[in-house]
Short mmCIF file of C-alpha atoms in Angstrom, two decimals:
data_model
loop_
_atom_site.label_atom_id
_atom_site.label_comp_id
_atom_site.label_asym_id
_atom_site.label_seq_id
_atom_site.Cartn_x
_atom_site.Cartn_y
_atom_site.Cartn_z
CA MET A 62 1.62 0.46 23.48
CA LEU A 63 0.19 2.08 20.46
CA HIS A 64 3.47 3.01 19.17
CA TRP A 65 4.90 -0.56 19.16
CA PHE A 66 1.36 -1.70 17.23
CA GLY A 67 1.38 0.65 14.66
CA TRP A 68 4.73 -0.41 13.61
CA LEU A 69 3.21 -4.16 14.15
CA ILE A 70 0.73 -3.33 11.38
CA GLY A 71 3.56 -1.86 9.53
CA VAL A 72 5.13 -4.28 9.71
CA ALA A 73 3.01 -6.55 8.49
CA VAL A 74 1.37 -5.15 5.45
CA PHE A 75 5.07 -4.65 4.38
CA VAL A 76 5.13 -9.21 4.71
CA TYR A 77 2.27 -8.67 2.58
CA CYS A 78 3.76 -6.54 -0.48
CA TRP A 79 6.67 -8.41 -0.58
CA LEU A 80 5.14 -11.83 -0.89
CA ARG A 81 2.75 -10.99 -3.30
CA ILE A 82 5.54 -9.29 -5.31
CA SER A 83 7.98 -12.57 -4.69
CA GLU A 84 4.77 -14.48 -5.79
CA ALA A 85 4.82 -12.57 -9.08
CA THR A 86 8.16 -13.54 -10.29
CA THR A 87 9.86 -15.92 -11.41
CA TRP A 88 12.45 -16.44 -9.44
CA PHE A 89 14.62 -18.80 -11.54
CA PHE A 90 14.97 -15.89 -13.83
CA VAL A 91 16.05 -13.47 -10.99
CA GLN A 92 19.29 -16.06 -10.58
CA ASP A 93 19.79 -16.22 -14.35
CA ALA A 94 20.22 -12.04 -13.57
CA PRO A 95 24.00 -11.46 -13.29
CA ARG A 96 24.44 -13.38 -16.47
CA ILE A 97 21.82 -11.89 -18.38
CA ALA A 98 23.52 -8.74 -17.33
CA GLY A 99 26.80 -9.49 -18.34
CA ASP A 100 25.12 -10.64 -21.86
CA ILE A 101 23.76 -7.01 -22.29
CA TRP A 102 27.07 -5.77 -21.10
CA THR A 103 28.85 -6.98 -23.36
CA ARG A 104 26.74 -6.14 -26.54
CA ALA A 105 25.75 -2.99 -25.47
CA THR A 106 29.86 -2.16 -25.94
CA PRO A 107 31.77 -0.12 -27.42
CA PRO A 108 28.35 2.16 -28.36
CA ARG A 109 28.03 2.10 -32.10
CA TRP A 110 29.21 5.51 -32.14
CA GLU A 111 28.80 6.73 -35.92
CA TYR A 112 24.59 5.80 -34.98
CA VAL A 113 24.29 9.08 -33.63
CA THR A 114 24.71 11.22 -37.04
CA GLN A 115 21.35 9.60 -37.21
CA LEU A 116 20.51 10.88 -33.42
CA GLY A 117 20.66 15.15 -34.62
CA LYS A 118 16.76 15.29 -35.64
CA PRO A 119 15.38 13.11 -32.77
CA ILE A 120 17.42 14.93 -30.25
CA TRP A 121 16.18 18.85 -31.81
CA ASP A 122 11.97 17.41 -32.06
CA THR A 123 12.73 16.38 -27.73
CA LEU A 124 14.22 19.65 -27.36
CA ASN A 125 11.18 21.24 -28.94
CA ILE A 126 9.05 18.84 -27.50
CA ALA A 127 10.42 19.87 -23.93
CA THR A 128 10.73 23.31 -24.74
CA LEU A 129 7.38 24.07 -26.45
CA GLY A 130 5.49 21.95 -23.81
CA THR A 131 7.19 23.87 -21.40
CA LEU A 132 5.13 27.56 -23.24
CA ILE A 133 2.34 26.33 -23.67
CA ALA A 134 1.43 24.96 -19.84
CA LEU A 135 3.48 27.73 -18.73
CA CYS A 136 0.35 29.97 -20.54
CA LEU A 137 -2.22 27.91 -19.39
CA ALA A 138 -1.10 27.34 -16.17
CA VAL A 139 -1.33 31.64 -14.64
CA PRO A 140 -4.60 32.12 -15.29
CA VAL A 141 -4.66 29.02 -13.74
CA ALA A 142 -2.79 29.87 -10.52
CA PHE A 143 -4.97 33.18 -10.15
CA LEU A 144 -8.15 31.46 -9.93
CA ALA A 145 -6.11 29.04 -7.37
CA ALA A 146 -4.75 31.21 -4.93
CA ARG A 147 -6.91 32.02 -1.96
CA ASN A 148 -5.80 36.37 -2.22
CA THR A 149 -7.27 36.42 -6.40
CA THR A 150 -9.68 33.57 -6.98
CA PRO A 151 -12.81 35.58 -8.26
CA SER A 152 -14.59 33.13 -5.95
CA ALA A 153 -13.20 30.59 -3.43
CA TYR A 154 -16.11 28.66 -2.82
CA PHE A 155 -16.90 27.67 -6.83
CA ILE A 156 -14.15 28.64 -8.91
CA ARG A 157 -10.91 28.02 -6.56
CA PRO A 158 -12.06 24.08 -5.80
CA LEU A 159 -12.34 23.59 -9.56
CA ALA A 160 -8.94 25.50 -10.67
CA LEU A 161 -7.52 23.35 -7.53
CA LEU A 162 -8.80 19.62 -9.63
CA ILE A 163 -7.60 20.99 -12.90
CA ILE A 164 -3.82 21.17 -10.88
CA VAL A 165 -4.68 18.00 -9.24
CA ALA A 166 -5.60 16.36 -12.23
CA THR A 167 -2.69 17.32 -14.46
CA ARG A 168 -0.07 16.29 -12.03
CA SER A 169 -1.43 13.31 -10.87
CA ILE A 170 -1.20 11.42 -14.65
CA ASN A 171 2.09 10.98 -15.96
CA SER A 172 3.36 12.95 -19.44
CA LEU A 173 3.79 8.68 -20.82
CA ILE A 174 -0.59 8.30 -19.85
CA TRP A 175 -1.57 11.88 -21.19
CA ALA A 176 0.88 10.41 -25.02
CA LEU A 177 -0.76 7.64 -24.54
CA LEU A 178 -4.23 9.32 -24.52
CA LEU A 179 -2.96 11.84 -27.11
CA ILE A 180 -2.08 9.79 -29.85
CA ALA A 181 -4.94 7.61 -30.50
CA ILE A 182 -6.61 11.43 -30.38
CA ILE A 183 -4.01 12.72 -32.58
CA GLY A 184 -2.57 10.31 -33.83
CA PRO A 185 2.06 9.78 -33.73
CA GLY A 186 4.09 12.05 -33.35
CA VAL A 187 5.34 15.19 -31.98
CA LEU A 188 2.48 17.14 -31.67
CA ALA A 189 1.53 14.63 -29.22
CA GLY A 190 3.82 14.86 -26.96
CA VAL A 191 3.78 18.60 -27.34
CA VAL A 192 0.32 18.48 -25.75
CA ALA A 193 1.42 15.31 -23.48
CA ILE A 194 3.78 17.61 -22.31
CA ALA A 195 2.28 20.75 -21.68
CA ILE A 196 -0.85 19.03 -20.09
CA ARG A 197 1.62 17.53 -17.33
CA SER A 198 2.96 20.21 -16.93
CA ILE A 199 -0.04 22.32 -16.42
CA GLY A 200 -0.55 20.99 -12.56
CA PHE A 201 3.05 21.47 -11.51
CA CYS A 202 3.54 25.08 -12.70
CA ALA A 203 0.59 25.94 -11.66
CA LYS A 204 0.84 25.36 -8.14
CA LEU A 205 4.29 26.26 -7.35
CA LEU A 206 2.94 29.59 -9.06
CA TYR A 207 -0.40 30.08 -6.81
CA GLU A 208 1.65 29.11 -3.32
CA ALA A 209 3.81 32.17 -4.73
CA ILE A 210 0.93 34.45 -5.25
CA GLU A 211 -0.42 33.65 -2.19
CA GLU A 212 2.64 34.31 -0.22
CA ILE A 213 3.28 37.97 -1.47
CA ASP A 214 3.76 40.92 0.50
CA ARG A 215 -0.01 42.98 0.78
CA SER A 216 1.38 45.70 1.95
CA GLN A 217 2.90 46.57 -1.30
CA VAL A 218 -0.81 45.56 -3.14
CA GLU A 219 -2.50 48.04 -1.03
CA ALA A 220 0.14 50.43 -1.17
CA ILE A 221 -1.28 50.63 -4.84
CA THR A 222 -4.52 50.19 -4.18
CA ALA A 223 -5.00 52.61 -2.47
CA THR A 224 -3.44 55.67 -5.38
CA GLY A 225 -6.82 53.95 -6.82
CA ALA A 226 -5.69 52.03 -9.65
CA SER A 227 -7.87 49.43 -11.00
CA ARG A 228 -8.15 45.39 -10.69
CA TRP A 229 -5.97 44.79 -14.27
CA GLN A 230 -3.35 48.02 -12.61
CA VAL A 231 -4.16 45.97 -9.51
CA MET A 232 -2.35 43.11 -11.11
CA ALA A 233 0.43 44.73 -13.41
CA TYR A 234 1.78 46.68 -10.55
CA GLY A 235 1.07 45.29 -7.06
CA ILE A 236 1.56 41.29 -7.96
CA VAL A 237 2.80 40.60 -10.66
CA PRO A 238 6.99 42.08 -9.99
CA GLN A 239 6.20 40.23 -6.84
CA ILE A 240 5.84 36.61 -8.27
CA LEU A 241 8.33 37.30 -11.70
CA PRO A 242 10.37 36.04 -9.99
CA ALA A 243 9.33 32.67 -8.41
CA PHE A 244 7.93 32.61 -12.31
CA ALA A 245 10.91 32.45 -14.07
CA GLY A 246 12.39 29.92 -11.43
CA ILE A 247 9.55 27.98 -11.33
CA ALA A 248 9.68 27.92 -15.95
CA VAL A 249 13.20 26.82 -15.85
CA PHE A 250 12.78 24.32 -13.41
CA ARG A 251 10.19 22.79 -15.21
CA TRP A 252 11.77 23.24 -18.39
CA ASP A 253 14.58 20.98 -16.59
CA ILE A 254 12.52 17.88 -15.41
CA ASN A 255 10.84 18.47 -19.41
CA ILE A 256 13.89 17.31 -21.10
CA ARG A 257 13.74 13.67 -19.11
CA GLU A 258 10.65 13.39 -19.77
CA SER A 259 10.17 13.90 -23.15
CA THR A 260 13.47 11.74 -23.58
CA VAL A 261 10.98 8.94 -22.84
CA LEU A 262 8.13 9.71 -24.68
CA GLY A 263 8.64 8.09 -27.69
CA LEU A 264 9.08 4.86 -26.24
CA VAL A 265 4.77 5.41 -26.73
CA GLY A 266 4.73 6.74 -30.09
CA ALA A 267 5.14 10.49 -29.15
CA GLY A 268 7.91 11.82 -30.49
CA GLY A 269 11.95 12.36 -30.07
CA ILE A 270 14.31 10.48 -29.36
CA GLY A 271 12.72 7.32 -27.29
CA LEU A 272 11.28 6.78 -30.71
CA GLN A 273 15.33 5.29 -31.70
CA LEU A 274 15.36 4.23 -28.32
CA SER A 275 12.07 2.00 -28.60
CA SER A 276 13.04 1.03 -32.20
CA SER A 277 16.86 0.11 -31.29
CA LEU A 278 15.41 -2.16 -28.30
CA ASN A 279 12.82 -3.65 -30.62
CA VAL A 280 15.72 -4.95 -32.63
CA LEU A 281 17.77 -5.89 -29.90
CA ALA A 282 20.17 -3.71 -31.51
CA TRP A 283 21.96 -2.77 -27.94
CA PRO A 284 25.44 -1.00 -29.37
CA GLN A 285 22.66 1.61 -30.87
CA VAL A 286 21.15 1.60 -26.65
CA SER A 287 23.65 2.23 -25.38
CA LEU A 288 24.44 5.48 -27.84
CA ILE A 289 20.87 6.37 -27.28
CA LEU A 290 21.37 6.04 -23.32
CA LEU A 291 24.61 8.23 -23.62
CA VAL A 292 23.07 10.61 -25.47
CA ILE A 293 20.01 11.00 -23.20
CA LEU A 294 22.56 11.37 -19.96
CA PHE A 295 23.80 14.36 -21.88
CA ALA A 296 21.19 15.79 -22.76
CA VAL A 297 19.44 15.74 -18.78
CA VAL A 298 23.31 16.51 -17.46
CA ILE A 299 23.27 19.67 -20.03
CA SER A 300 19.75 20.70 -19.43
CA GLU A 301 20.32 20.45 -15.35
CA TRP A 302 23.45 22.80 -15.93
CA VAL A 303 21.36 25.48 -17.86
CA SER A 304 18.82 25.56 -15.10
CA ALA A 305 21.26 25.81 -12.45
CA LYS A 306 23.03 28.48 -14.35
CA VAL A 307 19.88 30.49 -14.84
CA ARG A 308 18.22 30.15 -12.13
CA GLY A 309 21.68 31.28 -10.33
CA ALA A 310 21.42 34.76 -12.73
CA ILE A 311 17.75 35.01 -11.85
CA ILE A 312 17.33 34.50 -7.93
CA MET B 202 1.72 74.20 -24.63
CA THR B 203 -0.72 72.03 -23.37
CA ALA B 204 -1.44 70.81 -19.79
CA SER B 205 0.15 67.54 -19.79
CA THR B 206 3.23 68.60 -21.69
CA GLU B 207 3.65 71.34 -19.53
CA LEU B 208 3.49 69.31 -16.49
CA GLN B 209 5.89 66.52 -17.92
CA ALA B 210 8.56 69.88 -19.09
CA VAL B 211 8.40 70.40 -15.05
CA LEU B 212 8.28 66.63 -13.39
CA GLY B 213 10.70 64.73 -16.43
CA LYS B 214 10.21 62.40 -18.00
CA PRO B 215 7.00 59.47 -16.68
CA TRP B 216 7.85 56.71 -14.38
CA ARG B 217 7.87 53.42 -17.02
CA LYS B 218 8.33 49.94 -14.88
CA PRO B 219 12.49 49.12 -15.02
CA PRO B 220 12.75 45.75 -17.42
CA LEU B 221 13.44 42.91 -16.63
CA ILE B 222 17.02 42.63 -18.68
CA ARG B 223 18.64 46.18 -18.11
CA SER B 224 21.25 45.80 -21.27
CA ARG B 225 19.04 47.08 -24.21
CA ALA B 226 21.09 44.66 -27.12
CA LEU B 227 20.90 41.47 -24.79
CA ARG B 228 17.07 42.36 -23.80
CA TRP B 229 16.92 42.74 -28.28
CA ALA B 230 19.33 39.55 -28.67
CA LEU B 231 17.23 37.02 -25.99
CA GLY B 232 14.29 38.52 -27.42
CA VAL B 233 15.08 37.90 -31.32
CA GLY B 234 16.37 35.07 -30.66
CA PHE B 235 13.83 33.28 -29.04
CA VAL B 236 11.28 34.46 -31.79
CA VAL B 237 13.67 32.71 -34.48
CA TYR B 238 14.01 29.63 -32.32
CA LEU B 239 10.17 29.32 -32.10
CA ILE B 240 9.60 29.89 -36.04
CA LEU B 241 12.59 27.01 -36.65
CA ALA B 242 10.86 24.53 -33.64
CA ILE B 243 7.39 25.07 -34.27
CA SER B 244 7.37 24.61 -38.38
CA THR B 245 9.76 21.45 -37.50
CA ILE B 246 6.83 19.92 -35.94
CA PRO B 247 4.92 17.91 -39.29
CA VAL B 248 0.61 18.30 -38.07
CA ASP B 249 -1.70 15.96 -40.25
CA TRP B 250 -4.65 17.99 -39.75
CA GLY B 251 -7.01 15.49 -41.38
CA ARG B 252 -6.02 13.27 -38.17
CA VAL B 253 -6.34 15.91 -35.89
CA TYR B 254 -9.88 16.57 -37.10
CA GLU B 255 -10.70 13.01 -37.39
CA GLY B 256 -9.31 12.20 -33.82
CA LEU B 257 -11.40 15.17 -32.03
CA ASP B 258 -14.66 12.84 -32.23
CA ARG B 259 -12.31 9.91 -29.88
CA GLY B 260 -10.92 13.33 -27.63
CA TRP B 261 -14.65 14.14 -27.20
CA GLN B 262 -15.68 10.28 -26.49
CA PHE B 263 -12.85 10.23 -23.89
CA ILE B 264 -14.38 13.66 -22.29
CA THR B 265 -17.67 12.01 -22.18
CA ALA B 266 -16.51 8.99 -20.74
CA PHE B 267 -14.98 10.20 -17.33
CA ALA B 268 -19.01 11.32 -17.29
CA ARG B 269 -19.44 7.27 -16.97
CA PRO B 270 -16.71 5.53 -16.03
CA ASP B 271 -16.97 1.74 -16.59
CA PHE B 272 -15.33 0.22 -13.53
CA THR B 273 -17.17 -3.01 -14.07
CA SER B 274 -16.68 -4.91 -17.05
CA ARG B 275 -12.58 -5.18 -16.51
CA SER B 276 -13.19 -5.26 -13.16
CA THR B 277 -11.02 -8.40 -12.50
CA ASP B 278 -7.85 -6.74 -14.38
CA ILE B 279 -8.52 -3.00 -12.76
CA TRP B 280 -8.51 -4.25 -9.00
CA THR B 281 -5.18 -6.91 -10.18
CA GLY B 282 -3.32 -3.82 -11.57
CA LEU B 283 -3.98 -1.28 -9.09
CA GLU B 284 -3.08 -3.98 -6.25
CA GLU B 285 0.19 -4.78 -7.94
CA SER B 286 0.97 -0.66 -8.36
CA ILE B 287 -0.14 -0.74 -4.21
CA VAL B 288 2.52 -3.20 -3.73
CA MET B 289 4.69 -2.27 -5.67
CA THR B 290 4.35 1.56 -3.90
CA VAL B 291 4.96 0.12 -0.32
CA ALA B 292 7.27 -2.43 -0.76
CA ALA B 293 9.78 0.06 -2.89
CA SER B 294 9.02 3.07 -0.76
CA VAL B 295 9.78 0.91 2.74
CA VAL B 296 13.54 -0.57 1.51
CA GLY B 297 14.36 2.78 -0.69
CA ILE B 298 13.75 5.09 2.27
CA ALA B 299 15.67 2.31 4.76
CA ILE B 300 18.79 2.49 1.81
CA SER B 301 18.14 6.11 1.15
CA ILE B 302 19.23 7.38 5.04
CA PRO B 303 22.68 5.59 5.37
CA ILE B 304 23.85 7.08 1.77
CA GLY B 305 21.73 10.56 3.13
CA LEU B 306 23.95 10.36 5.93
CA GLY B 307 27.21 9.23 3.98
CA ALA B 308 26.72 12.18 0.96
CA ALA B 309 27.00 15.05 3.89
CA ARG B 310 29.83 16.66 4.14
CA ASN B 311 29.88 18.10 7.04
CA ILE B 312 29.72 14.51 8.52
CA ALA B 313 31.41 11.90 5.95
CA PRO B 314 35.15 11.10 5.42
CA LEU B 315 35.48 12.41 1.94
CA PRO B 316 36.01 8.41 0.41
CA VAL B 317 31.99 7.98 1.58
CA TYR B 318 30.75 11.24 0.69
CA LEU B 319 32.45 10.70 -2.83
CA ILE B 320 30.76 6.73 -3.33
CA CYS B 321 27.47 8.15 -1.63
CA ARG B 322 27.57 11.19 -4.29
CA SER B 323 28.10 9.10 -7.46
CA ILE B 324 25.47 6.75 -6.52
CA ILE B 325 23.28 9.43 -6.11
CA ALA B 326 24.48 10.91 -9.39
CA VAL B 327 23.48 7.50 -10.96
CA SER B 328 20.21 7.51 -9.56
CA ARG B 329 18.94 10.58 -10.36
CA ALA B 330 20.63 10.59 -13.69
CA LEU B 331 18.80 7.40 -14.61
CA GLN B 332 15.08 8.56 -15.63
CA GLU B 333 12.31 5.58 -13.96
CA ILE B 334 11.09 4.29 -16.93
CA ILE B 335 15.00 3.66 -18.46
CA VAL B 336 16.19 1.82 -15.69
CA ALA B 337 13.16 0.19 -15.75
CA ILE B 338 13.49 -0.68 -19.12
CA LEU B 339 16.24 -2.60 -18.48
CA LEU B 340 15.69 -4.21 -15.37
CA VAL B 341 12.62 -5.76 -16.73
CA ALA B 342 15.39 -7.20 -19.87
CA ILE B 343 17.87 -8.72 -16.80
CA PHE B 344 14.98 -10.14 -14.39
CA GLY B 345 12.28 -10.17 -16.36
CA PHE B 346 8.56 -8.89 -16.35
CA GLY B 347 6.76 -9.09 -13.28
CA PRO B 348 6.10 -6.54 -10.15
CA LEU B 349 10.21 -7.22 -9.32
CA ALA B 350 11.44 -5.55 -11.90
CA GLY B 351 9.32 -2.54 -10.78
CA PHE B 352 9.95 -3.09 -6.77
CA LEU B 353 13.91 -2.17 -7.64
CA THR B 354 12.98 0.56 -9.97
CA LEU B 355 10.90 2.41 -7.97
CA SER B 356 13.61 1.95 -4.63
CA PHE B 357 16.55 2.81 -6.69
CA ALA B 358 14.60 6.01 -8.04
CA THR B 359 13.89 6.85 -4.10
CA ILE B 360 17.55 6.46 -3.29
CA GLY B 361 18.95 9.09 -5.62
CA PHE B 362 15.87 11.84 -4.84
CA LEU B 363 15.83 10.67 -0.95
CA SER B 364 18.88 10.89 -0.11
CA LYS B 365 19.97 14.77 -1.74
CA LEU B 366 17.87 15.76 -0.23
CA LEU B 367 18.19 14.21 2.74
CA ALA B 368 21.95 15.35 2.44
CA GLU B 369 21.09 19.10 1.70
CA GLU B 370 19.45 19.02 5.62
CA ILE B 371 21.87 17.25 7.23
CA GLU B 372 24.69 19.67 5.07
CA SER B 373 22.39 22.71 7.01
CA MET B 374 21.67 21.90 9.67
CA ASP B 375 22.29 23.32 13.10
CA ARG B 376 25.67 22.62 14.16
CA SER B 377 26.28 23.64 18.11
CA GLN B 378 23.28 21.04 18.61
CA SER B 379 25.33 18.27 17.54
CA GLU B 380 28.77 19.62 18.66
CA ALA B 381 26.68 20.10 22.22
CA VAL B 382 26.09 16.06 22.20
CA ARG B 383 29.33 15.78 20.83
CA ALA B 384 31.08 17.18 23.47
CA THR B 385 29.64 15.25 26.35
CA GLY B 386 31.79 12.44 24.67
CA ALA B 387 29.27 10.73 22.82
CA ARG B 388 30.04 7.67 20.51
CA TRP B 389 29.22 8.34 16.57
CA GLY B 390 26.12 5.95 17.09
CA GLN B 391 24.56 8.62 20.01
CA TRP B 392 26.32 11.50 17.88
CA ILE B 393 23.99 10.55 15.27
CA ASN B 394 20.97 9.41 17.08
CA TYR B 395 20.71 12.82 19.58
CA GLY B 396 22.79 15.32 17.62
CA VAL B 397 21.61 14.70 13.86
CA GLN B 398 18.19 12.45 14.12
CA PRO B 399 16.36 15.31 15.65
CA GLN B 400 17.17 17.53 13.96
CA VAL B 401 16.38 16.47 10.23
CA MET B 402 13.56 13.62 11.56
CA PRO B 403 10.62 16.34 10.55
CA ARG B 404 12.21 16.94 6.87
CA LEU B 405 12.53 13.26 6.10
CA ILE B 406 9.75 11.88 7.30
CA GLY B 407 7.91 15.07 4.76
CA LEU B 408 10.20 13.73 2.32
CA SER B 409 9.45 10.10 2.77
CA MET B 410 5.71 11.08 2.16
CA TYR B 411 5.67 12.67 -0.34
CA ARG B 412 7.99 10.29 -2.00
CA ILE B 413 5.34 8.04 -2.05
CA ASP B 414 3.55 9.51 -3.63
CA ILE B 415 5.76 9.95 -6.66
CA ASN B 416 6.09 6.09 -6.18
CA PHE B 417 2.53 5.59 -6.76
CA ARG B 418 2.28 7.84 -10.16
CA GLU B 419 6.06 6.65 -11.49
CA SER B 420 3.79 2.62 -10.87
CA ALA B 421 1.00 3.73 -12.59
CA ILE B 422 3.14 3.89 -16.17
CA LEU B 423 6.43 1.34 -15.41
CA GLY B 424 3.52 -1.63 -17.10
CA LEU B 425 4.08 -0.47 -19.79
CA VAL B 426 7.08 -1.37 -20.32
CA GLY B 427 5.87 -4.29 -18.41
CA ALA B 428 6.91 -4.21 -14.75
CA GLY B 429 4.09 -4.69 -13.13
CA GLY B 430 0.91 -2.24 -12.16
CA ILE B 431 -1.91 -0.33 -13.89
CA GLY B 432 0.08 0.72 -16.89
CA ALA B 433 -0.64 -2.43 -18.20
CA THR B 434 -4.14 -2.57 -18.44
CA LEU B 435 -4.17 1.32 -18.58
CA ASN B 436 -2.32 0.65 -22.14
CA THR B 437 -4.47 -2.50 -23.33
CA ALA B 438 -7.25 -0.19 -22.53
CA PHE B 439 -6.43 3.03 -25.08
CA ASP B 440 -5.45 0.36 -27.58
CA ARG B 441 -8.71 -0.59 -27.71
CA TYR B 442 -9.97 2.50 -27.23
CA GLU B 443 -12.05 1.44 -23.91
CA TYR B 444 -11.98 5.06 -23.04
CA ASP B 445 -14.62 4.16 -20.41
CA THR B 446 -11.98 1.67 -18.47
CA ALA B 447 -10.01 3.94 -18.91
CA ALA B 448 -11.26 6.75 -18.04
CA ALA B 449 -12.49 4.31 -14.83
CA ILE B 450 -8.72 3.74 -13.89
CA LEU B 451 -7.81 7.64 -14.54
CA ILE B 452 -10.00 8.25 -11.92
CA LEU B 453 -9.01 5.15 -9.33
CA ILE B 454 -5.03 7.12 -10.02
CA ILE B 455 -6.46 11.25 -9.42
CA VAL B 456 -8.36 9.64 -6.25
CA ILE B 457 -5.84 7.73 -4.50
CA VAL B 458 -3.14 10.42 -5.79
CA MET B 459 -5.42 12.84 -4.47
CA ALA B 460 -6.00 10.80 -0.64
CA LEU B 461 -2.23 10.09 -0.48
CA GLU B 462 -1.35 13.61 -1.05
CA TYR B 463 -3.38 14.62 1.80
CA LEU B 464 -3.08 12.13 4.19
CA SER B 465 1.10 13.83 3.55
CA GLY B 466 -0.03 16.75 4.24
CA VAL B 467 -2.12 15.76 7.32
CA ILE B 468 1.06 13.73 8.31
CA ARG B 469 3.64 16.43 7.74
CA ALA B 470 1.97 19.38 9.68
CA ARG B 471 2.23 16.58 12.83
CA VAL B 472 5.11 16.18 12.63
CA GLN B 473 6.39 20.02 11.87
#
């Protein structure tokens, strides 16, 4: 009985949501959609291949945004993760919640929003992109890393403590070697995600190939748009391949 | 001879931590290559320190805005935007999950014939390779501004994510259970229903909850390209330098994401 009531509420909520979307939609445009799609397709093909010469620098910027952003994020995520993990945090009541808050806050806000904010603060350009990617990635890396720290084998830590090692020696010889593979895996995984995210940061002005995409869209230069999309797709596939290879080698 | 070197002579070399990469040449090559890359990368980033210095003040304003977020002066914009985001998230999650179940079944090599497998896998590949925001741009161009484009974008992205993980789960399931059901002479539908579904259900629920969480976060940015949701309001707030309103929106997003994360944790703990 309760079960069916739950389903009923679920269906009602869905129908309400759909009605809201439907209300806000101009259905005339939707009827016209296949024609528009066909129109865009004929305009966008073939891609303007010679434009590729102008994409070298934007792609390099995109790579840098992703890589430098990931590096900064990792440097910041390590201390946050140690403060957040139950077995290494100095204080479970004061510092751990704070570290968890940093993790949630940086994770829940998309890199595009961070980029918008940073552009307002430090101006448009690659730097804003790097910092946006860095901030956005802290939470992700720190979350996975603190889970890895909480799952370590305690007997190894105890063995090293038993030799009379100091707090830092326990860290360096007991904890770090155990989480190093996880750390490397997380780094490569996040780098791969960051390549994807940094390709669109330019849409809000934070540098990289997205900048070319948005300027081409603004002048409706569809052959350039299709070429840029192909280049982005290529970059994403390459980065996924690299990431899979590296992770295969580590783990 | 001092005591310590005497001891070393007896014991041999002191123990050192083994390096991560065994080959010395490769280790050096990677290290040097990395440093060269870093120098090249950092040197090509233009930094206007004057602009950064000017911006610091604004950054400080933004941080202090979190202490006094302004929920009231743009409250109608905030609530309609937020409601639109939630509505898009719910509708797109339901539709996306409903579509990804058959596609996930089709993409599992152990239960689907080869042609079906290839079609489903290519749908997944396309959906995963295209970024949400790029899909949203194209769909806005096709369907016009508004939450319909956002709804379609999120549904499409959900398919790639959920079907792939569901297919992997089905491929790694325990075969003996499904074979036992098949041995009773069950039809295909019954086999899926009693042999496969119970094994993957907890994982499917967990992944769906996680995807709802992601869909909400994504719905917050789709407004930047005109696909509905809170992103448009947020963008306006940044453009007008109304940091107190922007802080209010960001706080709401964080709170909702935290609530969703907590809820999904509870639900996952109950089904597993």
